[in-house]
Structure formats: structure tokens, C-alpha cells
Tab-separated table of C-alpha atoms and ligand atoms in Angstrom:
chain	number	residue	atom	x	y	z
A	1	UNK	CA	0.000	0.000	0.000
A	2	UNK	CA	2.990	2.575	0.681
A	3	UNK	CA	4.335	2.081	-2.961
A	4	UNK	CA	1.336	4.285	-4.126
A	5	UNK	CA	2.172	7.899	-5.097
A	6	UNK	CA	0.745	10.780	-2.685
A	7	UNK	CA	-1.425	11.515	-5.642
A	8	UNK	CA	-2.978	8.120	-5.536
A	9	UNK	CA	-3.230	8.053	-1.604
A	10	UNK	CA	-5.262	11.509	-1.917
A	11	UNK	CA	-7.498	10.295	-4.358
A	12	UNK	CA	-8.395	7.227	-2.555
A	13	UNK	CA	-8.991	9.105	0.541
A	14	UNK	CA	-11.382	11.627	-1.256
A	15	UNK	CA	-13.205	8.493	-2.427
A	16	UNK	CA	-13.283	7.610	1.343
A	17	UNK	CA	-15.614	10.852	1.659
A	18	UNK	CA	-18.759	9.018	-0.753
A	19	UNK	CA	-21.204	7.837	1.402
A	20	UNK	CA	-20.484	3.970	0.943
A	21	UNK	CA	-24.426	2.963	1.554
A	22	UNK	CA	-24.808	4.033	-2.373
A	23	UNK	CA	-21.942	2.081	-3.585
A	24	UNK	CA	-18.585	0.484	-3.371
A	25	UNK	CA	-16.766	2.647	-0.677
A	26	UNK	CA	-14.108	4.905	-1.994
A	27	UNK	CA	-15.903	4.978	-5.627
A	28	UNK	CA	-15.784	8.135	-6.659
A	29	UNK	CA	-18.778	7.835	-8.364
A	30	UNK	CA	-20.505	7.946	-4.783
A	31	UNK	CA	-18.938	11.579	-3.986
A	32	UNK	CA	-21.601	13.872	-3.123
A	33	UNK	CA	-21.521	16.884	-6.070
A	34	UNK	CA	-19.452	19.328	-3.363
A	35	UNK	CA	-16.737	17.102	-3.777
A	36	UNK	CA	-16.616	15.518	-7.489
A	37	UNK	CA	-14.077	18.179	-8.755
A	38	UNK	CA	-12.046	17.845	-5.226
A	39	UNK	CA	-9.052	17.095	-7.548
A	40	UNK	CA	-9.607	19.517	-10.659
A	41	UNK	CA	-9.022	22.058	-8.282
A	42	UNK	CA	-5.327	21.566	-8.632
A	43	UNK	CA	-3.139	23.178	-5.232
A	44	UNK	CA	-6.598	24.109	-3.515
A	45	UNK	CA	-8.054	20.566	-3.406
A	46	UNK	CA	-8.920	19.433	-0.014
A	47	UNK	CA	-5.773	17.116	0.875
A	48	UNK	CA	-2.349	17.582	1.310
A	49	UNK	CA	0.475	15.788	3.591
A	50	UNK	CA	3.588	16.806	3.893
A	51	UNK	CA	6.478	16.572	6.966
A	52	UNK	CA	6.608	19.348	9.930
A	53	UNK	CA	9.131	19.499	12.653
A	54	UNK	CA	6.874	20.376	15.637
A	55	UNK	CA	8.689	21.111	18.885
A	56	UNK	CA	9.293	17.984	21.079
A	57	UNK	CA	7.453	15.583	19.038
A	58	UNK	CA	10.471	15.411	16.304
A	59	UNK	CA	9.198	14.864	12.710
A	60	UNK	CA	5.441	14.987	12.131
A	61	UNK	CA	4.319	13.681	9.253
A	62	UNK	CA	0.985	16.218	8.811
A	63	UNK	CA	-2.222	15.870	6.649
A	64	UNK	CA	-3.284	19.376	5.664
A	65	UNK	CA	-7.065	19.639	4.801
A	66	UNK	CA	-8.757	22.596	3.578
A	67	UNK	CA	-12.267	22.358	5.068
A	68	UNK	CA	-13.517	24.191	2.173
A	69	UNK	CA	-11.869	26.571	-0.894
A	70	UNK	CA	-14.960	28.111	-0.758
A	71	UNK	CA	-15.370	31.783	0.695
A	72	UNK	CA	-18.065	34.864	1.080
A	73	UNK	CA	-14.884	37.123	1.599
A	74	UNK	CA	-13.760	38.980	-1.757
A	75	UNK	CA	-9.685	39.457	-0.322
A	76	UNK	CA	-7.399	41.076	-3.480
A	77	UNK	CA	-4.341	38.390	-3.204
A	78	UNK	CA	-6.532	35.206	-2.436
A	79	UNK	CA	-7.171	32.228	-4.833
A	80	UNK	CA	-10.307	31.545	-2.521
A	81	UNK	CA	-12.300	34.931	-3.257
A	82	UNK	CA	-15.886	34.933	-3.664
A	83	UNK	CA	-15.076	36.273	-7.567
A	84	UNK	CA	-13.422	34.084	-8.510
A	85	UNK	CA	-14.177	31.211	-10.936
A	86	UNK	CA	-12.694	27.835	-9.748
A	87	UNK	CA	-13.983	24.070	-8.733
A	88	UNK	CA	-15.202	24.996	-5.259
A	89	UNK	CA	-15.310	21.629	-2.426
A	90	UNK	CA	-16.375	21.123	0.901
A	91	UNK	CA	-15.671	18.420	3.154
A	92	UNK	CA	-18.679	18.409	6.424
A	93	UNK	CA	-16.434	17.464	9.660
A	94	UNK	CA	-17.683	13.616	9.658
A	95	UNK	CA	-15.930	13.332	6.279
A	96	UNK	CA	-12.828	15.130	7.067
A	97	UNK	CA	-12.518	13.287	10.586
A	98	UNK	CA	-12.838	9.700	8.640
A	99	UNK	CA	-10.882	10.626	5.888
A	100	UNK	CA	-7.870	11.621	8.491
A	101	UNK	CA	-8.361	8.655	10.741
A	102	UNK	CA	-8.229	6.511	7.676
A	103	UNK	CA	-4.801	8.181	6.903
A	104	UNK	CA	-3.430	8.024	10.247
A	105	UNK	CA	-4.321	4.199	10.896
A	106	UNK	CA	-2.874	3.585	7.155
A	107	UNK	CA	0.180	4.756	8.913
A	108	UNK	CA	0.340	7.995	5.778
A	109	UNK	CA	0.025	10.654	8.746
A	110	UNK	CA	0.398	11.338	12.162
A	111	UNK	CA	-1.152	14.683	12.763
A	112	UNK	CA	-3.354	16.975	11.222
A	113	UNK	CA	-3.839	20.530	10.112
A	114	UNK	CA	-6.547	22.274	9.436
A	115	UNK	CA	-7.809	25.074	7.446
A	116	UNK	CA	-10.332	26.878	5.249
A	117	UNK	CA	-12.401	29.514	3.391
A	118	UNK	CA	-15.292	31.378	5.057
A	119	UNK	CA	-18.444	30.394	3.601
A	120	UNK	CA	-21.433	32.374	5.249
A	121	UNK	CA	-21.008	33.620	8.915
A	122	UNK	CA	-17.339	32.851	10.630
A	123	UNK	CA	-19.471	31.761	13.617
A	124	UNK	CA	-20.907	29.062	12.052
A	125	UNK	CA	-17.431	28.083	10.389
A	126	UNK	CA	-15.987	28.089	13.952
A	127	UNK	CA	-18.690	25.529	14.793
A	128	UNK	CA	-17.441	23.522	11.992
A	129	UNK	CA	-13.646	23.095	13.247
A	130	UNK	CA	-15.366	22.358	16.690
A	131	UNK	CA	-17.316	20.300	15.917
A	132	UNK	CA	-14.280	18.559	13.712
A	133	UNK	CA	-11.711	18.798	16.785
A	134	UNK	CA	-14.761	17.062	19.298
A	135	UNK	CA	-15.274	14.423	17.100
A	136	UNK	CA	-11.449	13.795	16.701
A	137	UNK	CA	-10.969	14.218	20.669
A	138	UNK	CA	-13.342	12.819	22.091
A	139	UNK	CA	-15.481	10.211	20.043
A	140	UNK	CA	-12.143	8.782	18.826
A	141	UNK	CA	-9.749	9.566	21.273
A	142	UNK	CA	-6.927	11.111	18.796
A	143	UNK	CA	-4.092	12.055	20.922
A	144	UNK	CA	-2.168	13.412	18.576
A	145	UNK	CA	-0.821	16.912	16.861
A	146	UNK	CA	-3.919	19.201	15.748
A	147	UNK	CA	-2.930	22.443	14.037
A	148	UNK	CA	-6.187	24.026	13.969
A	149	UNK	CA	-6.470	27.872	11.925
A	150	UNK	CA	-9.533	29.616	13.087
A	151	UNK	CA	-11.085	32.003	11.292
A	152	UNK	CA	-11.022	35.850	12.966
A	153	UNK	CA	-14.419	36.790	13.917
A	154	UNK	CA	-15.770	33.750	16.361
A	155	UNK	CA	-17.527	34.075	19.547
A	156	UNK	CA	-15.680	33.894	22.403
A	157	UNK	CA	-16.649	30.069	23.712
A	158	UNK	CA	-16.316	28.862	20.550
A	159	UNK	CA	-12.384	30.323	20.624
A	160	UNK	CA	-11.716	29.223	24.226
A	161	UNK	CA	-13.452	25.703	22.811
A	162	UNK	CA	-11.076	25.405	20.182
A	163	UNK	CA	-7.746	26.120	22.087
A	164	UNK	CA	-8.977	23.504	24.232
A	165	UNK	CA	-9.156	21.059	22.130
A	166	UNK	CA	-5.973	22.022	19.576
A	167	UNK	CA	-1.941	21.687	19.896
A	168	UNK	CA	-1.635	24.920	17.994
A	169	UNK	CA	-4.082	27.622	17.249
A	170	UNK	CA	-3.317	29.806	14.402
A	171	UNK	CA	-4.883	33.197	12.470
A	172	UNK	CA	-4.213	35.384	9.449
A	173	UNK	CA	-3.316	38.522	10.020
A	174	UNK	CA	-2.629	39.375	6.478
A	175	UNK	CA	-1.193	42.921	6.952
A	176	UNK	CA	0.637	44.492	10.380
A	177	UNK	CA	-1.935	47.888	10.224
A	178	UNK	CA	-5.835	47.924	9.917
A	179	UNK	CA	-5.759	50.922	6.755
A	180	UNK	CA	-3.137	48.479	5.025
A	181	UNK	CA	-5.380	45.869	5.345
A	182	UNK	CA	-8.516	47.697	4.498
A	183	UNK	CA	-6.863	48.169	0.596
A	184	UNK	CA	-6.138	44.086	0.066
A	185	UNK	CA	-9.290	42.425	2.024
A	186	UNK	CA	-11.595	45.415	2.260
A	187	UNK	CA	-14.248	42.547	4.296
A	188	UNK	CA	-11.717	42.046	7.113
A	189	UNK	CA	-11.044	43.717	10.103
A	190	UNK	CA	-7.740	43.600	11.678
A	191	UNK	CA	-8.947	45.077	15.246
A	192	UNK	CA	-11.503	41.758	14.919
A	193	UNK	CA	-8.840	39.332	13.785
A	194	UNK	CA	-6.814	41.038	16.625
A	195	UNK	CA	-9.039	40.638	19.674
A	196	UNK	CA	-9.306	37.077	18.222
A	197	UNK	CA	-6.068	36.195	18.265
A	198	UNK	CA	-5.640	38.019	21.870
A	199	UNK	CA	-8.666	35.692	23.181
A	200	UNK	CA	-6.791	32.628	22.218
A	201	UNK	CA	-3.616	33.850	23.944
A	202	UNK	CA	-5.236	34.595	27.158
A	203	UNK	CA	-6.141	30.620	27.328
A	204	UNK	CA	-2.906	29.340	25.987
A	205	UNK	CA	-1.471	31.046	28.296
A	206	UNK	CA	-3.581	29.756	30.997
A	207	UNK	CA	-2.717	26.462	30.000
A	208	UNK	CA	1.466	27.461	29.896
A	209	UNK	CA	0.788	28.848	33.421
A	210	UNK	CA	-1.314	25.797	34.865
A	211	UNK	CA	1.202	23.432	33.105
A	212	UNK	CA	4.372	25.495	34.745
A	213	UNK	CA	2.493	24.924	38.213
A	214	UNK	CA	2.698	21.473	37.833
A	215	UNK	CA	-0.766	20.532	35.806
A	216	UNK	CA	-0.372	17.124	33.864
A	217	UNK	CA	-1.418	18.128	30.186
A	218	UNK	CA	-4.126	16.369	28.821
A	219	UNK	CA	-3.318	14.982	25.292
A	220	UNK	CA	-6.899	15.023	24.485
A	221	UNK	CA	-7.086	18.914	25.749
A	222	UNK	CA	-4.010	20.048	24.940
A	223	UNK	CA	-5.102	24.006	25.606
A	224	UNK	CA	-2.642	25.028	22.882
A	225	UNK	CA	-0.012	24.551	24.480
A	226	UNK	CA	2.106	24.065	21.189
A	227	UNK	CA	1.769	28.019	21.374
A	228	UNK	CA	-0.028	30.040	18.721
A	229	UNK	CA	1.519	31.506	15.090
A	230	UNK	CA	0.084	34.244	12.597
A	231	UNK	CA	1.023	35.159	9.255
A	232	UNK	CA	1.604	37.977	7.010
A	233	UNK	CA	1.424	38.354	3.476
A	234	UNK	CA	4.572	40.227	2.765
A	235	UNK	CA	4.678	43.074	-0.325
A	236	UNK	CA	0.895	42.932	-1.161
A	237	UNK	CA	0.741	46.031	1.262
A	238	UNK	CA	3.363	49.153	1.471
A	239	UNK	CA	4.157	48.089	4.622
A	240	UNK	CA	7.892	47.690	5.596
A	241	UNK	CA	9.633	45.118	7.087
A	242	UNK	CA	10.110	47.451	9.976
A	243	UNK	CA	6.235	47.722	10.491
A	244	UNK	CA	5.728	43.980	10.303
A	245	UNK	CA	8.287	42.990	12.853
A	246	UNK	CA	7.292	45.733	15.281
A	247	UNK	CA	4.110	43.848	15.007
A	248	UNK	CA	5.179	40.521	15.631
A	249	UNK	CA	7.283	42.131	18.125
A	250	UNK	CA	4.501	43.196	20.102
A	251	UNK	CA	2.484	40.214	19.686
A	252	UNK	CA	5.776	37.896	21.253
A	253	UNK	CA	6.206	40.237	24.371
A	254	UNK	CA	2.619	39.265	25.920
A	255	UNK	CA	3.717	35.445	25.464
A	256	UNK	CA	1.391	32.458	24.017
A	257	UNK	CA	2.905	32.809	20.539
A	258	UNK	CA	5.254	30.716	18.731
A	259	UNK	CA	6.554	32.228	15.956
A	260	UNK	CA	5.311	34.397	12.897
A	261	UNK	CA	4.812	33.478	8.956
A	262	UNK	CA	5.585	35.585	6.537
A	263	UNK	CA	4.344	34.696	3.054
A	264	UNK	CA	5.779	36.293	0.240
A	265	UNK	CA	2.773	38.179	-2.307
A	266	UNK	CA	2.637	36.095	-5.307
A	267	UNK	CA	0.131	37.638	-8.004
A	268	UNK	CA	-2.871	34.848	-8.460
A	269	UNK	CA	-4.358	35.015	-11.858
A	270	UNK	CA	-8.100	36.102	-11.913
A	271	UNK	CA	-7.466	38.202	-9.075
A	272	UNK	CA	-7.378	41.862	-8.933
A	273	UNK	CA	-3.706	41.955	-8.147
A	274	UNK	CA	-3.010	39.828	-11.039
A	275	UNK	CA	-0.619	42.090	-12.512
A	276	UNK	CA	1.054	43.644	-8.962
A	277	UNK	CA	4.522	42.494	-8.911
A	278	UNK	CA	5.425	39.329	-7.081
A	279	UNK	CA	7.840	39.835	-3.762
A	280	UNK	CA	11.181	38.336	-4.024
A	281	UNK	CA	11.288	35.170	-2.144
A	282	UNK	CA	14.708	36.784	-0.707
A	283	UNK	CA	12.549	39.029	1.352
A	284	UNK	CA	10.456	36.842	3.264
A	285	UNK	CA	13.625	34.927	4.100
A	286	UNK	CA	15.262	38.448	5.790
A	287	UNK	CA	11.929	38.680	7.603
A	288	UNK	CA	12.695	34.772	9.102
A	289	UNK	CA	16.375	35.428	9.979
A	290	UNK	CA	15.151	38.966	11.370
A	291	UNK	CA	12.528	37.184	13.497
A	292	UNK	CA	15.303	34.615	14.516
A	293	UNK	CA	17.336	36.786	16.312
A	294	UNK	CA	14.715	38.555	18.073
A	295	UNK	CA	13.181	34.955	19.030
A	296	UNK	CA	16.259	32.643	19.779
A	297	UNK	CA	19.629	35.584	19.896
A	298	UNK	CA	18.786	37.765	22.118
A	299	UNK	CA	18.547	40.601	19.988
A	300	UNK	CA	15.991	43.985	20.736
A	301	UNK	CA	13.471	44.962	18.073
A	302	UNK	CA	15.911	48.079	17.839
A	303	UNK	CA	18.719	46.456	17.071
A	304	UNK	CA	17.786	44.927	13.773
A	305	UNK	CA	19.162	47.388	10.885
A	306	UNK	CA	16.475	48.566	8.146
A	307	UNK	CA	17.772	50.648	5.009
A	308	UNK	CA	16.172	54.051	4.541
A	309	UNK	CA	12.923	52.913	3.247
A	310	UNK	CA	12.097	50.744	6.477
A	311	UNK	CA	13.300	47.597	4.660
A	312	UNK	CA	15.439	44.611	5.524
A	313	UNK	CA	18.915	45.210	2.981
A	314	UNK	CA	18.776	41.776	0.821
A	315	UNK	CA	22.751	42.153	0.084
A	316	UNK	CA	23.147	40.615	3.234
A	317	UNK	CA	21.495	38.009	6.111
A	318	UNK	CA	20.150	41.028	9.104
A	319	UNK	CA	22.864	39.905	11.402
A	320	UNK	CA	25.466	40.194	9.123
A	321	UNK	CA	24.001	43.614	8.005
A	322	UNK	CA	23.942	44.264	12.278
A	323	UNK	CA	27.831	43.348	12.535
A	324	UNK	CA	29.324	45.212	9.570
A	325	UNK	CA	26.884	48.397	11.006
A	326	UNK	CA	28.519	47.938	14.651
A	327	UNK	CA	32.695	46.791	13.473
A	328	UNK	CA	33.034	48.343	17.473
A	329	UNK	CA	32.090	45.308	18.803
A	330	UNK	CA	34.424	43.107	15.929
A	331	UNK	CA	36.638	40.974	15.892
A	332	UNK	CA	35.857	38.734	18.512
A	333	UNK	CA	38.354	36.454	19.757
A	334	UNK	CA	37.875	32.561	20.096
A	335	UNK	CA	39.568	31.642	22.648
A	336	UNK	CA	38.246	34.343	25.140
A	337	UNK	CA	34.489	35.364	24.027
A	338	UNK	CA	31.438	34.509	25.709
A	339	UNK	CA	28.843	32.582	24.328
A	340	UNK	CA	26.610	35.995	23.786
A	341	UNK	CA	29.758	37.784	22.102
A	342	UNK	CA	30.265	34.347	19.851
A	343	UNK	CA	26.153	34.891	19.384
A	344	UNK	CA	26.560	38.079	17.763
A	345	UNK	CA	29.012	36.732	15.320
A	346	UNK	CA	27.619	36.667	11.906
A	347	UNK	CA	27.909	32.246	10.865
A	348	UNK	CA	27.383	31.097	14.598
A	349	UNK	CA	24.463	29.693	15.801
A	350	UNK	CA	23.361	28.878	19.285
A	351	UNK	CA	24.506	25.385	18.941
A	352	UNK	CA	27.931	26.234	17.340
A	353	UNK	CA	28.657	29.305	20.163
A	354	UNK	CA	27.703	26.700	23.267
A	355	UNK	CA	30.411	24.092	21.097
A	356	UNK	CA	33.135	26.698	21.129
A	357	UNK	CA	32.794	27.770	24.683
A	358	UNK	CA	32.234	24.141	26.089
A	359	UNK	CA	35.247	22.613	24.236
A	360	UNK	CA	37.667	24.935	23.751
A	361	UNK	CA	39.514	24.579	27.091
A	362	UNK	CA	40.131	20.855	25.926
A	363	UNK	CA	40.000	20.888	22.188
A	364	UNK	CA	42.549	22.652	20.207
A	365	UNK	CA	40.977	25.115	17.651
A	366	UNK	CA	43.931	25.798	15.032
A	367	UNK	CA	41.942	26.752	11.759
A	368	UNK	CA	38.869	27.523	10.451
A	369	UNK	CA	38.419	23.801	9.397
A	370	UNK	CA	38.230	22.594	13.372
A	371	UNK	CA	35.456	25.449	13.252
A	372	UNK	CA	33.536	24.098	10.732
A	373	UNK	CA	33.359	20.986	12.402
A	374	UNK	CA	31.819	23.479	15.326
A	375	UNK	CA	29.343	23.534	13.317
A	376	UNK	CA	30.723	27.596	12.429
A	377	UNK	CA	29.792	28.707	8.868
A	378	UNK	CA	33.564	30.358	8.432
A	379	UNK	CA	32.504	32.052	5.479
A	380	UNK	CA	30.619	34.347	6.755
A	381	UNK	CA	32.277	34.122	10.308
A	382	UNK	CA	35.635	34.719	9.620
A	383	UNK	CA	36.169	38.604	8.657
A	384	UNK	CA	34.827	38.711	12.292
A	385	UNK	CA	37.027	36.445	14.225
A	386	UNK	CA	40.422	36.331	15.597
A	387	UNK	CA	42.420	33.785	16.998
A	388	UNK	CA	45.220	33.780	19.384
A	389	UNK	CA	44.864	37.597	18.183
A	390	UNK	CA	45.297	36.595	14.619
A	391	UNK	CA	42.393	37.678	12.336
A	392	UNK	CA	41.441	34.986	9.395
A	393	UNK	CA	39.800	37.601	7.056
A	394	UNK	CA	39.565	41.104	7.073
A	395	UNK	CA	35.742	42.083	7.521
A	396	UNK	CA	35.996	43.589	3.766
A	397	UNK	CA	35.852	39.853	2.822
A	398	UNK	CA	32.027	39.503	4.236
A	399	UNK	CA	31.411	42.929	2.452
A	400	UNK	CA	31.883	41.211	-0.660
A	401	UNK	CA	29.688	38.405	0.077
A	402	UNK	CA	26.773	40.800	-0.235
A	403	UNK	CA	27.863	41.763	-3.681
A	404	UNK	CA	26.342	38.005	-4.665
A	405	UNK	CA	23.218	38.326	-3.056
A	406	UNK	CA	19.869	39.069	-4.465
A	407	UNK	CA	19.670	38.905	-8.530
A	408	UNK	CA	18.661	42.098	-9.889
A	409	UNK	CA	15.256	41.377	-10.611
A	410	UNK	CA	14.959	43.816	-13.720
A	411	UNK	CA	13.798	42.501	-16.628
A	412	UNK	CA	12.025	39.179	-15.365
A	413	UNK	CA	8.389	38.913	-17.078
A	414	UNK	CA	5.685	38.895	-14.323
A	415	UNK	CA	4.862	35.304	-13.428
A	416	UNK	CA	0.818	34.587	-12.328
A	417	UNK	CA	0.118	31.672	-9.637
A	418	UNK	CA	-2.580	29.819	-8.721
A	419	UNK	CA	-1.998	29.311	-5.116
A	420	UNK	CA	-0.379	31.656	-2.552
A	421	UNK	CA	2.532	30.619	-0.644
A	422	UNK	CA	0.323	30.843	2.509
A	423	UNK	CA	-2.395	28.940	2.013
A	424	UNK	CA	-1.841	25.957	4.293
A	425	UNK	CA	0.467	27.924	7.113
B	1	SF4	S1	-7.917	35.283	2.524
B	1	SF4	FE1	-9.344	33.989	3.700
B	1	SF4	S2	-11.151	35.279	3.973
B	1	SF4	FE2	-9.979	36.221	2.316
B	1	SF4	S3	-10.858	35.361	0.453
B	1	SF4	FE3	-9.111	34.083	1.047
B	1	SF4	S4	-9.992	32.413	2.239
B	1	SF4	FE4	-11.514	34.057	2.134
């Protein structure tokens, strides 16, 4: 059974969805009309699985299901709109709940994630991924990892239902400021998608708290405690990179979050934005490294360097851009340094900076190969490094580096997509 393609595992478990009374189960001719063209509509069909590494459960091999592609919400970037023409499904929460289970005991999954359009009033659509996550928790007793992105706009019970019941809770917030917002999804409210996102906070962080006080979690009411992530569509707005992570910024310091999306604007054909220029993918990864070191290096929302338009440079990763902006605090030497001064070094990593201090009393570090095998990316690290006083590089060397970063972009036709990046984050 595993030698079938993912193609041929997806289409079986659509057929799953047919009610099996009228036929032989998984025919497709016994699919109910909402989902006979599940698979015409190409990235936006219901099913997807692919691998997620989910904090202390290691590799999770996740089904993504999209309730429904089909929305009342007319949003400028999204494949989903109410416009636009496409094969529109819907899977009712019996049929997604069997057609996971199904996966999971075939051994094809081992945790879920779900999301979808807005069809009608969020409220009922929140009753929907309730009544989903209920089924899953407590009819079948799933223990496992539900991802669960709720829609902005639910009551809140329903919310404080939901965390319950999910390992993670997520929600779009599309754009960092309500008028930026207003011009892309001109339906959605960010001060709604806001207080949303700050109800499900307060209970995962109930949950944190109860858990830190010595509460057993409950696998089958797992508050989400997997901590809660948001996303961005990055460039579909004139909002900088500097407005977005003061955002995110924000939302980290009151806790309950785990860590921001950003999803780089891709123009969707058939969509009023059709013809706005894609984002270069080089940008959304700045906005990751940027969030990085204010997540896991210790670094404060004003030290991360912007050019003069509020923008993350591309020449250069931010904390390389941070280094060659403060050379006061460069080079730092080996043998000597403390693990934050080896943090602030562009090429070393948490992991690499703990190696260096931990084994240099007893290991001898003669090169930049015994740094590589650190873990040290020297390229980049060594203009900022000395050892035994001796510098490797001069910091000129990493200027360089920036002169092969992002391709000039001039010229390129403008490319049209069918899905958006962010669809299933
Ligand atoms: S972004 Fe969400 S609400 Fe807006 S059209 Fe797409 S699916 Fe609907």
C-alpha cells in the first residue's frame, strides 16, 4: 500500500468521503456533487500531507485539509475569493474526521492541520472546526498533533473551545496595520482578527501557566499549548519590514505565541492583483532570519538594521548587516568570548557558540576547518574572528559576500500563480 504515489493516496482518501451505503466505498462515483471536482481544483483541493518538525514531538508527518476553498470574503491576493471562478469543495467534519483517521491508521500521517475559506457567517465556520476537533478528541480519542487555523471573527466560547481542544491555534493577520489591510481584504477587520487572536492567547497562556504549576497536560485537551503563530502576506501592502516585525514584536512580548509566517505576495491570476509584482522570495527569508534573532539571539526589536525605506537590505542576512553596522564590537576572539559575544558573530548559531565555549579549554581550535566541524559557517564568520589575536579575514571579505546576493530582478516577465505561498500555514 505505501508504494502508491501521494497523488494516488489523496485520491483514494477523497473516495473515502462518498457515502459507501450508495456504492462500493471509496468509488468516486458515490462523492456527493461538493466534492466531485475535489481534484480539478489543482493546489486548492482538499488534501495535502507533507512533513513538519513540531517542537518535542520530532518529525510529524501532517495531513493538511482545507475544510472548504470556498469563501463569502472577496480578499485582493486570495485564490479563494468569492469572484473568482474555480472548482469549489467542501468536506462536512464527519468526512474530514474519517478521511484523516483513515490516513493516520494507514500509517500515511500522524497529525493533522486544518484550514479553510469562510463560507457564510465565521461563527458558524468556527462551529465547523469544533465540531471537527470534538469528534477527533473525544469520540475517537486522537491524541495526537492538531494544528487548527480559526477564522477571525468567532464568539468567544467557541475560541476558548477550540484552544482547548488544539496543539496549535493559528490566524491570518494578512497585513501588520488595519488601513493596510482595508486596501487588500476590504471585508476584514484587523482590530476583529486582533481581539481574536488576543482571546486565544489569554487561554494558551492559561494552560502554559497551569502546566508550569505542575498541571499534567491532557493529550486530548491540549489548551494550545504548542503556542499560537500568525502570518503575514509580505509586499501585497506598502508596509515595511520594519512595520511587520514591530508587530510581531509586540504580539511575542505578551507570550502564548510561537513564531510568525511571513508569506511572500505572489500575483494569483483572476485576481485583482493579477498584474502587482510578485515579492522576491529573498525578502520573506530576511523577515525569518530577522525574526530569529529577536526569538532565539537575544537581539531587541531596535537592534535589527532597516535601510532608509524601512526595509530589511537583501545584500546581506540582518545579522550580518547588524555586525558590519557595529565593526566596534568586531573581531571577537575565540579563545576568550562569551557565548553571547560568539552569538553576535555573523555564521554562529546557538549550537555552534555553546560548542566553542564548552570545548575549547580541551579541544585545540587551530583553523577555520576545526570550526567548521563546530558547526561555524567560516565564510561568513571569519572577517569577524580572531584567533590567538590573529584575524582569518579582514571584515571587507564579508562585504563582498553581499555583492552576490539578491539577482537584480529587472527585466524578469511577471509570473501569475494559482496558489499563494500561505495557504496551508
Ligand atoms: S484570505 Fe481567507 S477570507 Fe480572504 S478570500 Fe481568502 S480564504 Fe476568504
Amino acid at each position: 500500500m505505501d508504494a502508491m504515489t501521494l497523488d494516488q493516496k489523496l485520491e483514494l482518501l477523497i473516495g473515502l468521503a462518498g457515502d459507501d451505503r450508495d456504492g462500493a466505498p471509496g468509488s468516486t462515483t458515490t462523492l456527493p456533487p461538493r466534492l466531485r471536482h475535489a481534484n480539478d481544483s489543482g493546489a486548492l483541493r482538499p488534501l495535502n500531507i507533507r512533513d513538519l518538525r513540531v517542537p518535542g514531538k520530532g518529525s510529524v508527518s501532517l495531513m493538511r485539509i482545507l475544510m472548504t476553498n470556498a469563501c463569502s470574503f472577496n480578499c485582493h491576493y486570495c485564490p479563494m475569493r468569492r469572484d473568482r471562478d474555480m472548482p469549489r469543495t467542501l468536506l462536512k467534519p464527519p468526512e474530514l474526521v474519517r478521511i484523516f483517521l483513515e490516513a493516520y491508521h494507514r500509517g500515511w500521517c500522524s497529525g493533522l492541520f486544518i484550514t479553510t475559506g469562510i463560507p457564510g457567517r465565521p461563527v458558524k465556520v468556527m462551529d465547523d472546526l469544533i465540531q471537527v476537533l470534538e469528534l477527533l478528541r473525544e469520540k475517537h480519542r486522537f491524541t495526537g498533533y492538531v494544528h487548527v487555523k480559526m477564522v477571525p471573527g468567532g464568539q468567544p466560547a467557541q475560541i476558548e473551545r477550540l484552544t482547548a481542544l488544539a496543539s496549535r491555534i493559528s490566524l491570518n493577520l494578512e497585513a501588520p496595520c488595519g488601513s493596510s489591510l482595508a486596501q487588500i481584504a476590504p471585508e476584514k477587520n484587523l482590530d476583529t482578527s486582533l481581539a481574536s487572536l488576543e482571546q486565544a492567547r489569554r487561554n494558551v497562556n492559561r494552560e502554559r501557566a497551569e502546566r508550569r504549576d505542575g498541571k499534567i497536560g491532557d493529550p486530548l485537551h491540549p489548551g494550545g499549548a504548542s503556542g499560537m503563530t500568525m502570518q503575514f502576506v509580505v509586499g501585497a501592502t506598502p508596509d515595511s519590514d520594519q512595520a511587520l516585525l514591530g508587530r510581531v514584536t509586540d504580539l511575542y512580548s505578551r507570550g502564548g505565541i510561537h513564531h510568525a509566517h511571513f508569506s511572500a505576495f505572489r500575483p494569483i491570476r483572476d485576481t485583482p492583483m493579477e498584474h502587482t509584482a510578485e515579492t522576491p522570495i529573498l525578502r520573506e527569508n530576511r523577515l525569518y532570519q530577522a525574526d530569529y534573532l529577536l526569538r532565539q539571539y537575544g537581539f531587541g526589536a531596535d537592534e535589527v538594521v532597516y535601510d532608509e525605506t524601512g526595509n530589511l537590505p537583501l545584500g546581506n542576512d540582518p545579522k550580518t548587516t547588524w555586525a558590519l553596522a557595529h565593526p566596534e564590537r568586531f573581531p571577537v576572539e575565540i579563545k576568550t568570548a562569551s557565548y553571547e559575544e560568539l552569538l553576535r558573530v555573523p555564521g554562529i548559531g546557538p549550537g555552534s557558540a555553546r560548542r566553542i565555549v564548552n570545548e575549547r579549554g580541551a579541544t585545540v581550535i587551530s583553523g577555520l576547518a576545526d570550526l567548521r566541524k563546530m558547526g561555524v559557517a567560516t565564510t561568513r564568520a571569519s572577517g569577524f574572528l580572531t584567533l590567538n589575536g590573529r584575524a582569518f579575514q579582514s571584515v571587507r571579505w564579508t562585504e563582498q559576500l553581499g555583492l552576490w546576493g539578491p539577482a537584480e530582478d529587472a527585466g524578469t516577465p511577471q509570473r501569475t500563480y494559482s496558489v499563494s505561498p500561505g495557504t496551508f500555514r
